mmCIF file of C-alpha atoms and ligand atoms in Angstrom:
data_model
loop_
_atom_site.group_PDB
_atom_site.id
_atom_site.type_symbol
_atom_site.label_atom_id
_atom_site.label_comp_id
_atom_site.label_asym_id
_atom_site.label_seq_id
_atom_site.Cartn_x
_atom_site.Cartn_y
_atom_site.Cartn_z
ATOM 1 C CA UNK A 1 -56.852 -149.071 38.885
ATOM 2 C CA UNK A 2 -60.492 -148.212 39.650
ATOM 3 C CA UNK A 3 -63.546 -149.482 37.762
ATOM 4 C CA UNK A 4 -64.149 -146.433 35.545
ATOM 5 C CA UNK A 5 -60.508 -146.345 34.438
ATOM 6 C CA UNK A 6 -60.328 -150.080 33.806
ATOM 7 C CA UNK A 7 -63.431 -149.899 31.595
ATOM 8 C CA UNK A 8 -61.656 -147.428 29.317
ATOM 9 C CA UNK A 9 -58.082 -148.725 29.407
ATOM 10 C CA UNK A 10 -57.667 -152.425 30.251
ATOM 11 C CA UNK A 11 -56.864 -154.463 27.142
ATOM 12 C CA UNK A 12 -57.067 -151.274 25.096
ATOM 13 C CA UNK A 13 -53.554 -149.906 24.729
ATOM 14 C CA UNK A 14 -53.105 -147.710 21.624
ATOM 15 C CA UNK A 15 -52.561 -149.872 18.560
ATOM 16 C CA UNK A 16 -48.767 -150.107 18.049
ATOM 17 C CA UNK A 17 -48.590 -150.068 14.221
ATOM 18 C CA UNK A 18 -50.514 -146.800 13.735
ATOM 19 C CA UNK A 19 -51.207 -145.309 17.163
ATOM 20 C CA UNK A 20 -54.978 -145.686 16.704
ATOM 21 C CA UNK A 21 -56.482 -144.898 20.106
ATOM 22 C CA UNK A 22 -59.240 -147.474 19.671
ATOM 23 C CA UNK A 23 -58.689 -151.187 19.349
ATOM 24 C CA UNK A 24 -59.148 -151.837 15.615
ATOM 25 C CA UNK A 25 -61.814 -154.184 14.303
ATOM 26 C CA UNK A 26 -59.519 -157.004 13.187
ATOM 27 C CA UNK A 27 -61.780 -158.256 10.418
ATOM 28 C CA UNK A 28 -59.720 -161.304 9.567
ATOM 29 C CA UNK A 29 -60.251 -165.045 9.714
ATOM 30 C CA UNK A 30 -56.617 -166.130 9.640
ATOM 31 C CA UNK A 31 -53.081 -164.920 10.428
ATOM 32 C CA UNK A 32 -49.897 -165.351 8.406
ATOM 33 C CA UNK A 33 -47.212 -167.528 9.976
ATOM 34 C CA UNK A 34 -43.491 -166.938 9.409
ATOM 35 C CA UNK A 35 -42.731 -170.640 9.401
ATOM 36 C CA UNK A 36 -45.054 -173.491 10.385
ATOM 37 C CA UNK A 37 -46.025 -172.925 14.017
ATOM 38 C CA UNK A 38 -44.255 -169.541 14.300
ATOM 39 C CA UNK A 39 -46.912 -166.860 14.716
ATOM 40 C CA UNK A 40 -47.749 -163.784 16.782
ATOM 41 C CA UNK A 41 -50.218 -165.490 19.110
ATOM 42 C CA UNK A 42 -53.103 -165.766 16.637
ATOM 43 C CA UNK A 43 -53.722 -168.608 14.183
ATOM 44 C CA UNK A 44 -57.407 -168.625 13.294
ATOM 45 C CA UNK A 45 -60.198 -166.305 14.481
ATOM 46 C CA UNK A 46 -62.441 -168.990 15.965
ATOM 47 C CA UNK A 47 -59.602 -169.636 18.391
ATOM 48 C CA UNK A 48 -58.634 -166.017 18.956
ATOM 49 C CA UNK A 49 -58.900 -162.520 17.507
ATOM 50 C CA UNK A 50 -57.201 -159.359 18.844
ATOM 51 C CA UNK A 51 -60.434 -157.338 19.105
ATOM 52 C CA UNK A 52 -61.938 -160.189 21.100
ATOM 53 C CA UNK A 53 -58.847 -160.429 23.299
ATOM 54 C CA UNK A 54 -59.208 -156.748 24.200
ATOM 55 C CA UNK A 55 -62.837 -157.272 25.187
ATOM 56 C CA UNK A 56 -62.038 -160.435 27.165
ATOM 57 C CA UNK A 57 -59.277 -158.722 29.140
ATOM 58 C CA UNK A 58 -61.451 -155.713 29.904
ATOM 59 C CA UNK A 59 -64.419 -157.844 31.028
ATOM 60 C CA UNK A 60 -62.187 -159.987 33.256
ATOM 61 C CA UNK A 61 -60.775 -156.910 34.960
ATOM 62 C CA UNK A 62 -64.218 -155.366 35.555
ATOM 63 C CA UNK A 63 -65.421 -158.572 37.230
ATOM 64 C CA UNK A 64 -62.135 -158.855 39.151
ATOM 65 C CA UNK A 65 -61.449 -162.221 37.538
ATOM 66 C CA UNK A 66 -58.319 -163.596 35.922
ATOM 67 C CA UNK A 67 -59.792 -164.927 32.683
ATOM 68 C CA UNK A 68 -62.464 -163.682 30.278
ATOM 69 C CA UNK A 69 -64.124 -165.358 27.312
ATOM 70 C CA UNK A 70 -66.391 -163.524 24.868
ATOM 71 C CA UNK A 71 -69.208 -165.243 22.981
ATOM 72 C CA UNK A 72 -71.635 -164.654 20.129
ATOM 73 C CA UNK A 73 -74.527 -164.449 22.622
ATOM 74 C CA UNK A 74 -75.334 -164.837 26.275
ATOM 75 C CA UNK A 75 -76.823 -168.236 25.448
ATOM 76 C CA UNK A 76 -73.580 -169.382 23.759
ATOM 77 C CA UNK A 77 -71.749 -168.420 26.975
ATOM 78 C CA UNK A 78 -74.303 -170.279 29.129
ATOM 79 C CA UNK A 79 -74.094 -173.347 26.893
ATOM 80 C CA UNK A 80 -70.302 -173.368 27.223
ATOM 81 C CA UNK A 81 -70.492 -173.253 31.026
ATOM 82 C CA UNK A 82 -72.808 -176.290 30.867
ATOM 83 C CA UNK A 83 -70.113 -178.058 28.796
ATOM 84 C CA UNK A 84 -68.210 -178.434 32.092
ATOM 85 C CA UNK A 85 -70.774 -181.110 33.036
ATOM 86 C CA UNK A 86 -71.144 -184.762 32.077
ATOM 87 C CA UNK A 87 -74.133 -187.071 31.632
ATOM 88 C CA UNK A 88 -75.718 -187.828 34.992
ATOM 89 C CA UNK A 89 -74.683 -184.536 36.596
ATOM 90 C CA UNK A 90 -77.245 -182.351 38.301
ATOM 91 C CA UNK A 91 -77.598 -178.569 38.515
ATOM 92 C CA UNK A 92 -79.406 -176.876 41.395
ATOM 93 C CA UNK A 93 -80.842 -173.560 40.267
ATOM 94 C CA UNK A 94 -83.307 -170.799 41.173
ATOM 95 C CA UNK A 95 -87.030 -171.112 40.489
ATOM 96 C CA UNK A 96 -86.966 -167.671 38.829
ATOM 97 C CA UNK A 97 -84.610 -167.611 35.843
ATOM 98 C CA UNK A 98 -84.087 -165.962 32.498
ATOM 99 C CA UNK A 99 -86.525 -167.783 30.166
ATOM 100 C CA UNK A 100 -83.793 -168.823 27.718
ATOM 101 C CA UNK A 101 -81.731 -170.348 30.516
ATOM 102 C CA UNK A 102 -84.700 -172.419 31.661
ATOM 103 C CA UNK A 103 -85.267 -173.441 28.043
ATOM 104 C CA UNK A 104 -81.683 -174.580 27.376
ATOM 105 C CA UNK A 105 -81.723 -176.536 30.669
ATOM 106 C CA UNK A 106 -85.029 -178.275 30.004
ATOM 107 C CA UNK A 107 -85.254 -178.531 26.214
ATOM 108 C CA UNK A 108 -81.612 -179.047 25.246
ATOM 109 C CA UNK A 109 -79.343 -180.333 28.006
ATOM 110 C CA UNK A 110 -81.894 -182.563 29.708
ATOM 111 C CA UNK A 111 -81.773 -184.649 26.519
ATOM 112 C CA UNK A 112 -78.041 -185.141 27.118
ATOM 113 C CA UNK A 113 -78.673 -186.651 30.537
ATOM 114 C CA UNK A 114 -78.216 -183.577 32.730
ATOM 115 C CA UNK A 115 -80.734 -183.023 35.497
ATOM 116 C CA UNK A 116 -81.973 -179.655 36.760
ATOM 117 C CA UNK A 117 -83.811 -178.844 39.966
ATOM 118 C CA UNK A 118 -85.160 -175.459 40.962
ATOM 119 C CA UNK A 119 -85.433 -174.014 44.440
ATOM 120 C CA UNK A 120 -86.923 -170.918 45.997
ATOM 121 C CA UNK A 121 -83.675 -168.922 46.167
ATOM 122 C CA UNK A 122 -84.169 -166.387 48.964
ATOM 123 C CA UNK A 123 -83.239 -168.901 51.675
ATOM 124 C CA UNK A 124 -79.709 -170.327 51.123
ATOM 125 C CA UNK A 125 -80.672 -173.471 53.069
ATOM 126 C CA UNK A 126 -83.011 -174.528 50.222
ATOM 127 C CA UNK A 127 -79.955 -174.946 47.966
ATOM 128 C CA UNK A 128 -78.216 -177.155 50.492
ATOM 129 C CA UNK A 129 -81.345 -179.286 50.969
ATOM 130 C CA UNK A 130 -81.569 -179.916 47.211
ATOM 131 C CA UNK A 131 -77.991 -181.173 46.868
ATOM 132 C CA UNK A 132 -77.647 -184.891 46.102
ATOM 133 C CA UNK A 133 -74.733 -187.159 45.170
ATOM 134 C CA UNK A 134 -75.330 -186.190 41.525
ATOM 135 C CA UNK A 135 -75.155 -182.431 42.061
ATOM 136 C CA UNK A 136 -72.169 -180.754 40.372
ATOM 137 C CA UNK A 137 -73.230 -177.156 39.860
ATOM 138 C CA UNK A 138 -75.249 -174.349 41.439
ATOM 139 C CA UNK A 139 -76.682 -171.859 38.944
ATOM 140 C CA UNK A 140 -77.729 -168.452 40.238
ATOM 141 C CA UNK A 141 -79.268 -165.192 39.129
ATOM 142 C CA UNK A 142 -79.651 -162.215 41.424
ATOM 143 C CA UNK A 143 -81.652 -160.050 41.184
ATOM 144 C CA UNK A 144 -83.792 -162.755 39.597
ATOM 145 C CA UNK A 145 -85.776 -162.296 36.430
ATOM 146 C CA UNK A 146 -88.524 -161.082 36.491
ATOM 147 C CA UNK A 147 -89.373 -161.309 40.215
ATOM 148 C CA UNK A 148 -86.242 -159.442 41.399
ATOM 149 C CA UNK A 149 -85.605 -161.728 44.342
ATOM 150 C CA UNK A 150 -82.164 -161.462 45.919
ATOM 151 C CA UNK A 151 -79.916 -164.496 46.438
ATOM 152 C CA UNK A 152 -77.356 -164.324 49.251
ATOM 153 C CA UNK A 153 -74.263 -164.856 47.104
ATOM 154 C CA UNK A 154 -71.750 -165.285 49.920
ATOM 155 C CA UNK A 155 -73.935 -167.842 51.700
ATOM 156 C CA UNK A 156 -74.691 -169.910 48.590
ATOM 157 C CA UNK A 157 -71.065 -169.751 47.378
ATOM 158 C CA UNK A 158 -70.005 -171.120 50.751
ATOM 159 C CA UNK A 159 -72.478 -174.007 50.521
ATOM 160 C CA UNK A 160 -71.256 -174.774 46.986
ATOM 161 C CA UNK A 161 -67.643 -174.801 48.143
ATOM 162 C CA UNK A 162 -68.454 -177.070 51.075
ATOM 163 C CA UNK A 163 -70.023 -179.634 48.717
ATOM 164 C CA UNK A 164 -67.309 -179.168 46.019
ATOM 165 C CA UNK A 165 -69.796 -177.795 43.489
ATOM 166 C CA UNK A 166 -69.126 -175.291 40.715
ATOM 167 C CA UNK A 167 -70.978 -172.049 41.475
ATOM 168 C CA UNK A 168 -72.186 -170.013 38.502
ATOM 169 C CA UNK A 169 -73.829 -166.611 38.601
ATOM 170 C CA UNK A 170 -75.532 -164.767 35.726
ATOM 171 C CA UNK A 171 -74.619 -161.141 36.468
ATOM 172 C CA UNK A 172 -76.451 -159.595 33.509
ATOM 173 C CA UNK A 173 -78.973 -157.614 35.585
ATOM 174 C CA UNK A 174 -76.624 -155.988 38.088
ATOM 175 C CA UNK A 175 -73.449 -155.736 35.943
ATOM 176 C CA UNK A 176 -70.033 -155.651 37.641
ATOM 177 C CA UNK A 177 -70.581 -151.959 38.299
ATOM 178 C CA UNK A 178 -73.163 -152.851 40.954
ATOM 179 C CA UNK A 179 -72.199 -156.405 41.928
ATOM 180 C CA UNK A 180 -69.019 -158.510 41.739
ATOM 181 C CA UNK A 181 -69.897 -162.180 42.384
ATOM 182 C CA UNK A 182 -66.316 -163.486 42.099
ATOM 183 C CA UNK A 183 -65.335 -161.353 45.106
ATOM 184 C CA UNK A 184 -68.090 -163.126 47.083
ATOM 185 C CA UNK A 185 -66.783 -166.627 46.399
ATOM 186 C CA UNK A 186 -68.606 -167.475 43.153
ATOM 187 C CA UNK A 187 -66.522 -169.513 40.664
ATOM 188 C CA UNK A 188 -67.898 -168.403 37.306
ATOM 189 C CA UNK A 189 -69.768 -165.287 36.160
ATOM 190 C CA UNK A 190 -71.764 -165.298 32.919
ATOM 191 C CA UNK A 191 -73.208 -162.328 31.035
ATOM 192 C CA UNK A 192 -75.435 -161.417 28.214
ATOM 193 C CA UNK A 193 -73.365 -158.458 26.978
ATOM 194 C CA UNK A 194 -76.393 -157.683 24.798
ATOM 195 C CA UNK A 195 -77.876 -155.880 27.793
ATOM 196 C CA UNK A 196 -76.214 -153.229 30.003
ATOM 197 C CA UNK A 197 -72.604 -154.006 29.034
ATOM 198 C CA UNK A 198 -73.201 -153.298 25.345
ATOM 199 C CA UNK A 199 -75.849 -150.862 26.469
ATOM 200 C CA UNK A 200 -77.122 -149.525 23.143
ATOM 201 C CA UNK A 201 -79.383 -152.316 21.866
ATOM 202 C CA UNK A 202 -77.199 -152.774 18.794
ATOM 203 C CA UNK A 203 -75.370 -156.056 19.401
ATOM 204 C CA UNK A 204 -75.905 -159.619 20.672
ATOM 205 C CA UNK A 205 -73.082 -160.989 22.803
ATOM 206 C CA UNK A 206 -72.119 -163.005 25.848
ATOM 207 C CA UNK A 207 -69.232 -163.516 28.225
ATOM 208 C CA UNK A 208 -67.743 -165.729 30.911
ATOM 209 C CA UNK A 209 -65.317 -164.573 33.608
ATOM 210 C CA UNK A 210 -63.559 -166.790 36.134
ATOM 211 C CA UNK A 211 -60.360 -166.952 38.181
ATOM 212 C CA UNK A 212 -60.306 -170.769 38.136
ATOM 213 C CA UNK A 213 -57.644 -171.887 35.653
ATOM 214 C CA UNK A 214 -59.000 -175.418 35.257
ATOM 215 C CA UNK A 215 -62.546 -174.270 34.462
ATOM 216 C CA UNK A 216 -61.201 -171.522 32.189
ATOM 217 C CA UNK A 217 -59.061 -173.901 30.164
ATOM 218 C CA UNK A 218 -61.893 -176.395 29.691
ATOM 219 C CA UNK A 219 -64.355 -173.640 28.676
ATOM 220 C CA UNK A 220 -61.809 -172.059 26.326
ATOM 221 C CA UNK A 221 -61.317 -175.498 24.777
ATOM 222 C CA UNK A 222 -65.090 -175.971 24.405
ATOM 223 C CA UNK A 223 -65.523 -172.450 23.020
ATOM 224 C CA UNK A 224 -63.041 -173.245 20.263
ATOM 225 C CA UNK A 225 -64.398 -176.752 19.731
ATOM 226 C CA UNK A 226 -68.070 -175.713 19.537
ATOM 227 C CA UNK A 227 -67.490 -172.313 17.942
ATOM 228 C CA UNK A 228 -70.022 -169.829 19.354
ATOM 229 C CA UNK A 229 -67.579 -166.932 19.040
ATOM 230 C CA UNK A 230 -68.381 -163.247 18.426
ATOM 231 C CA UNK A 231 -67.188 -161.410 15.331
ATOM 232 C CA UNK A 232 -64.695 -158.560 15.734
ATOM 233 C CA UNK A 233 -67.286 -155.872 14.961
ATOM 234 C CA UNK A 234 -69.500 -157.167 17.774
ATOM 235 C CA UNK A 235 -66.536 -157.210 20.162
ATOM 236 C CA UNK A 236 -65.771 -153.613 19.206
ATOM 237 C CA UNK A 237 -69.351 -152.548 19.946
ATOM 238 C CA UNK A 238 -69.386 -154.201 23.379
ATOM 239 C CA UNK A 239 -65.985 -152.713 24.166
ATOM 240 C CA UNK A 240 -67.286 -149.265 23.231
ATOM 241 C CA UNK A 241 -70.301 -149.847 25.453
ATOM 242 C CA UNK A 242 -68.104 -150.779 28.412
ATOM 243 C CA UNK A 243 -66.324 -147.413 28.296
ATOM 244 C CA UNK A 244 -69.508 -145.649 29.456
ATOM 245 C CA UNK A 245 -70.891 -148.435 31.658
ATOM 246 C CA UNK A 246 -70.312 -146.560 34.910
ATOM 247 C CA UNK A 247 -71.955 -143.317 33.799
ATOM 248 C CA UNK A 248 -74.875 -145.167 32.265
ATOM 249 C CA UNK A 249 -75.482 -147.362 35.305
ATOM 250 C CA UNK A 250 -75.576 -144.321 37.595
ATOM 251 C CA UNK A 251 -78.207 -142.650 35.405
ATOM 252 C CA UNK A 252 -80.196 -145.885 34.942
ATOM 253 C CA UNK A 253 -80.379 -146.327 38.678
ATOM 254 C CA UNK A 254 -81.220 -142.712 39.489
ATOM 255 C CA UNK A 255 -84.164 -142.892 37.077
ATOM 256 C CA UNK A 256 -85.238 -146.339 38.293
ATOM 257 C CA UNK A 257 -85.391 -145.231 41.929
ATOM 258 C CA UNK A 258 -87.638 -142.272 41.071
ATOM 259 C CA UNK A 259 -89.877 -144.412 38.894
ATOM 260 C CA UNK A 260 -90.184 -147.161 41.521
ATOM 261 C CA UNK A 261 -91.346 -144.563 44.059
ATOM 262 C CA UNK A 262 -93.767 -143.058 41.545
ATOM 263 C CA UNK A 263 -95.272 -146.466 40.739
ATOM 264 C CA UNK A 264 -95.536 -147.401 44.393
ATOM 265 C CA UNK A 265 -97.794 -144.401 45.044
ATOM 266 C CA UNK A 266 -99.967 -144.829 41.966
ATOM 267 C CA UNK A 267 -103.533 -146.038 42.658
ATOM 268 C CA UNK A 268 -103.604 -148.375 39.622
ATOM 269 C CA UNK A 269 -100.493 -150.251 40.721
ATOM 270 C CA UNK A 270 -101.006 -153.167 43.084
ATOM 271 C CA UNK A 271 -97.371 -154.016 43.846
ATOM 272 C CA UNK A 272 -93.881 -152.852 42.857
ATOM 273 C CA UNK A 273 -90.858 -155.160 42.897
ATOM 274 C CA UNK A 274 -87.563 -153.270 43.050
ATOM 275 C CA UNK A 275 -84.701 -154.160 45.416
ATOM 276 C CA UNK A 276 -83.975 -150.475 45.994
ATOM 277 C CA UNK A 277 -87.343 -149.936 47.700
ATOM 278 C CA UNK A 278 -87.220 -150.100 51.505
ATOM 279 C CA UNK A 279 -90.245 -152.407 51.535
ATOM 280 C CA UNK A 280 -88.597 -154.986 49.228
ATOM 281 C CA UNK A 281 -88.370 -158.091 51.466
ATOM 282 C CA UNK A 282 -84.620 -158.359 50.866
ATOM 283 C CA UNK A 283 -83.692 -154.708 50.607
ATOM 284 C CA UNK A 284 -81.070 -155.040 53.350
ATOM 285 C CA UNK A 285 -79.340 -158.002 51.709
ATOM 286 C CA UNK A 286 -79.372 -156.185 48.353
ATOM 287 C CA UNK A 287 -77.829 -153.119 49.985
ATOM 288 C CA UNK A 288 -75.144 -155.299 51.527
ATOM 289 C CA UNK A 289 -74.017 -157.266 48.488
ATOM 290 C CA UNK A 290 -74.700 -154.701 45.741
ATOM 291 C CA UNK A 291 -73.345 -151.194 45.200
ATOM 292 C CA UNK A 292 -76.609 -150.160 43.539
ATOM 293 C CA UNK A 293 -79.996 -151.657 42.734
ATOM 294 C CA UNK A 294 -80.055 -151.575 38.953
ATOM 295 C CA UNK A 295 -82.661 -150.482 36.454
ATOM 296 C CA UNK A 296 -85.148 -153.324 36.192
ATOM 297 C CA UNK A 297 -88.513 -152.865 37.882
ATOM 298 C CA UNK A 298 -91.411 -155.299 37.841
ATOM 299 C CA UNK A 299 -94.920 -154.358 38.911
ATOM 300 C CA UNK A 300 -98.414 -155.721 39.055
ATOM 301 C CA UNK A 301 -101.301 -153.639 37.747
ATOM 302 C CA UNK A 302 -104.722 -153.573 39.345
ATOM 303 C CA UNK A 303 -106.224 -154.999 36.143
ATOM 304 C CA UNK A 304 -106.678 -158.053 33.976
ATOM 305 C CA UNK A 305 -104.834 -159.021 30.775
ATOM 306 C CA UNK A 306 -106.803 -156.512 28.695
ATOM 307 C CA UNK A 307 -105.801 -153.676 31.043
ATOM 308 C CA UNK A 308 -102.143 -154.678 30.922
ATOM 309 C CA UNK A 309 -102.284 -154.785 27.134
ATOM 310 C CA UNK A 310 -103.896 -151.319 27.013
ATOM 311 C CA UNK A 311 -101.178 -149.991 29.330
ATOM 312 C CA UNK A 312 -98.327 -151.412 27.251
ATOM 313 C CA UNK A 313 -99.835 -150.305 23.953
ATOM 314 C CA UNK A 314 -100.366 -146.749 25.193
ATOM 315 C CA UNK A 315 -96.705 -146.161 26.166
ATOM 316 C CA UNK A 316 -94.726 -144.040 23.708
ATOM 317 C CA UNK A 317 -91.232 -143.675 25.198
ATOM 318 C CA UNK A 318 -91.113 -147.114 26.797
ATOM 319 C CA UNK A 319 -90.818 -149.303 23.710
ATOM 320 C CA UNK A 320 -92.770 -152.548 23.874
ATOM 321 C CA UNK A 321 -89.931 -155.019 23.316
ATOM 322 C CA UNK A 322 -88.063 -157.949 24.800
ATOM 323 C CA UNK A 323 -84.552 -157.341 26.110
ATOM 324 C CA UNK A 324 -83.322 -154.770 28.625
ATOM 325 C CA UNK A 325 -80.302 -152.717 29.555
ATOM 326 C CA UNK A 326 -80.147 -150.286 26.634
ATOM 327 C CA UNK A 327 -80.076 -146.504 26.923
ATOM 328 C CA UNK A 328 -83.720 -146.474 25.827
ATOM 329 C CA UNK A 329 -86.515 -147.554 28.156
ATOM 330 C CA UNK A 330 -88.329 -150.785 27.374
ATOM 331 C CA UNK A 331 -91.464 -152.398 28.740
ATOM 332 C CA UNK A 332 -92.688 -155.943 28.340
ATOM 333 C CA UNK A 333 -95.249 -158.503 29.420
ATOM 334 C CA UNK A 334 -93.319 -161.545 30.791
ATOM 335 C CA UNK A 335 -96.236 -164.011 30.605
ATOM 336 C CA UNK A 336 -96.677 -163.409 26.859
ATOM 337 C CA UNK A 337 -93.165 -162.327 25.884
ATOM 338 C CA UNK A 338 -89.911 -163.208 27.733
ATOM 339 C CA UNK A 339 -91.251 -165.942 29.996
ATOM 340 C CA UNK A 340 -93.692 -167.655 27.645
ATOM 341 C CA UNK A 341 -91.376 -170.685 27.643
ATOM 342 C CA UNK A 342 -92.230 -171.276 31.318
ATOM 343 C CA UNK A 343 -95.311 -173.511 31.653
ATOM 344 C CA UNK A 344 -98.393 -171.560 32.786
ATOM 345 C CA UNK A 345 -98.703 -173.454 36.076
ATOM 346 C CA UNK A 346 -95.075 -172.546 36.882
ATOM 347 C CA UNK A 347 -95.698 -168.878 36.015
ATOM 348 C CA UNK A 348 -98.828 -168.826 38.158
ATOM 349 C CA UNK A 349 -97.092 -170.399 41.135
ATOM 350 C CA UNK A 350 -94.324 -167.782 40.878
ATOM 351 C CA UNK A 351 -96.770 -164.878 40.632
ATOM 352 C CA UNK A 352 -96.092 -163.914 37.002
ATOM 353 C CA UNK A 353 -99.735 -163.114 36.331
ATOM 354 C CA UNK A 354 -101.445 -161.540 33.322
ATOM 355 C CA UNK A 355 -101.198 -158.105 34.952
ATOM 356 C CA UNK A 356 -97.459 -158.439 35.641
ATOM 357 C CA UNK A 357 -95.236 -155.977 33.766
ATOM 358 C CA UNK A 358 -91.442 -155.599 33.628
ATOM 359 C CA UNK A 359 -89.675 -152.388 32.636
ATOM 360 C CA UNK A 360 -86.060 -151.620 31.869
ATOM 361 C CA UNK A 361 -85.533 -147.991 32.783
ATOM 362 C CA UNK A 362 -83.365 -146.127 30.291
ATOM 363 C CA UNK A 363 -81.393 -142.920 30.659
ATOM 364 C CA UNK A 364 -83.887 -140.506 29.098
ATOM 365 C CA UNK A 365 -85.079 -137.597 31.248
ATOM 366 C CA UNK A 366 -86.978 -139.151 34.124
ATOM 367 C CA UNK A 367 -89.805 -136.589 34.018
ATOM 368 C CA UNK A 368 -90.559 -137.609 30.435
ATOM 369 C CA UNK A 369 -90.542 -141.270 31.459
ATOM 370 C CA UNK A 370 -92.941 -140.632 34.342
ATOM 371 C CA UNK A 371 -95.286 -138.679 32.052
ATOM 372 C CA UNK A 372 -95.280 -141.643 29.688
ATOM 373 C CA UNK A 373 -96.117 -144.088 32.479
ATOM 374 C CA UNK A 374 -98.873 -141.753 33.722
ATOM 375 C CA UNK A 375 -100.521 -141.749 30.301
ATOM 376 C CA UNK A 376 -100.321 -145.555 30.166
ATOM 377 C CA UNK A 377 -101.731 -145.976 33.666
ATOM 378 C CA UNK A 378 -104.617 -143.650 32.783
ATOM 379 C CA UNK A 379 -106.036 -146.274 30.388
ATOM 380 C CA UNK A 380 -105.673 -149.232 32.777
HETATM 381 C C1 PLP B 1 -80.699 -161.821 27.730
HETATM 382 C C2 PLP B 1 -80.239 -162.667 28.832
HETATM 383 C C3 PLP B 1 -79.569 -163.869 28.581
HETATM 384 C C4 PLP B 1 -79.332 -164.399 27.180
HETATM 385 O O1 PLP B 1 -78.466 -163.594 26.451
HETATM 386 P P1 PLP B 1 -78.517 -163.418 24.850
HETATM 387 O O2 PLP B 1 -77.449 -162.417 24.610
HETATM 388 O O3 PLP B 1 -79.894 -162.959 24.494
HETATM 389 O O4 PLP B 1 -78.211 -164.750 24.260
HETATM 390 C C5 PLP B 1 -79.136 -164.605 29.675
HETATM 391 N N1 PLP B 1 -79.363 -164.197 30.935
HETATM 392 C C6 PLP B 1 -80.018 -163.054 31.207
HETATM 393 C C7 PLP B 1 -80.244 -162.661 32.628
HETATM 394 C C8 PLP B 1 -80.480 -162.251 30.174
HETATM 395 O O5 PLP B 1 -81.145 -161.134 30.459
#
């Protein structure tokens, strides 16, 4: 079965009791047993719920993995992956990460005796150099957030395998429609389904997909033990989002390409970061390991903080908000908003300056979006 068909059908057979074409929202906490221990596969909804099962099966198939787990948020999924580690273990990660991931590493799990090191991720050799006897896991994002660097997934997965490390990849930005890390040798994929997978800015959710039975069973155990599970209504919303993922991603990308080219030519824009642009330093690698370049664009204005603030406040269609991946376009200021949890010296060394802006291109008409950006740029 191909991607578009799987998104609509896997895990979503018509409901047998009534023939309902959609998976019902099984709004129940518990399940009646015929005699003690005799049940229909469900005992208690922290452990399992049929709406969640449908979502987990569909997500696993889209990522070409064997096992899926759905969570109450992307962070709950990330936390559960970290539960595979023990005190004294080390994680080697990218120097450009989702702010919340950096925060849970540094402000939560470091207190439990885990160690985290960060490397410049565009050269796979930097990962290998950072590996010590304590290293157990490699944690990746590509394209990275917000600098949109590309990590060579096959190369880093190979290094991880050689050193018997668990490789983890946050595939929120690209989605399985554009990039399938498990097919490139990565062990575990995590998602914030809040973003493109849900796609309508109406739900918070997360997911893990893997084909490794041992990791799956431990994470499933931890999911049930810790309890960060999604409610059935949230699972239903993500599942509904998945049905249109392919059509949305195509439109997102078509608009993003046009906007990246528009920004690149604009006199008030100093620099555009988008892997789909030919002048992106890793455009070739992106073209090789991705089937499309996604909808996130970062750019640097020829201005100071005040100019960036004027630009963002002037936009009408691009809503000034954190998050990304919804049908509506969003714009944000990483230094003040999503990446404020990174220390200023770290932001500066990465190039996330006061005139750095990130946009998530929606699926509105692209001419309207360009008009909106033009009016914002006029006041820079
Ligand atoms: C949003 C996001 C997360 C966190 O997900 P939540 O659903 O907000 O908990 C993790 N990784 C990336 C890349 C994200 O964009």
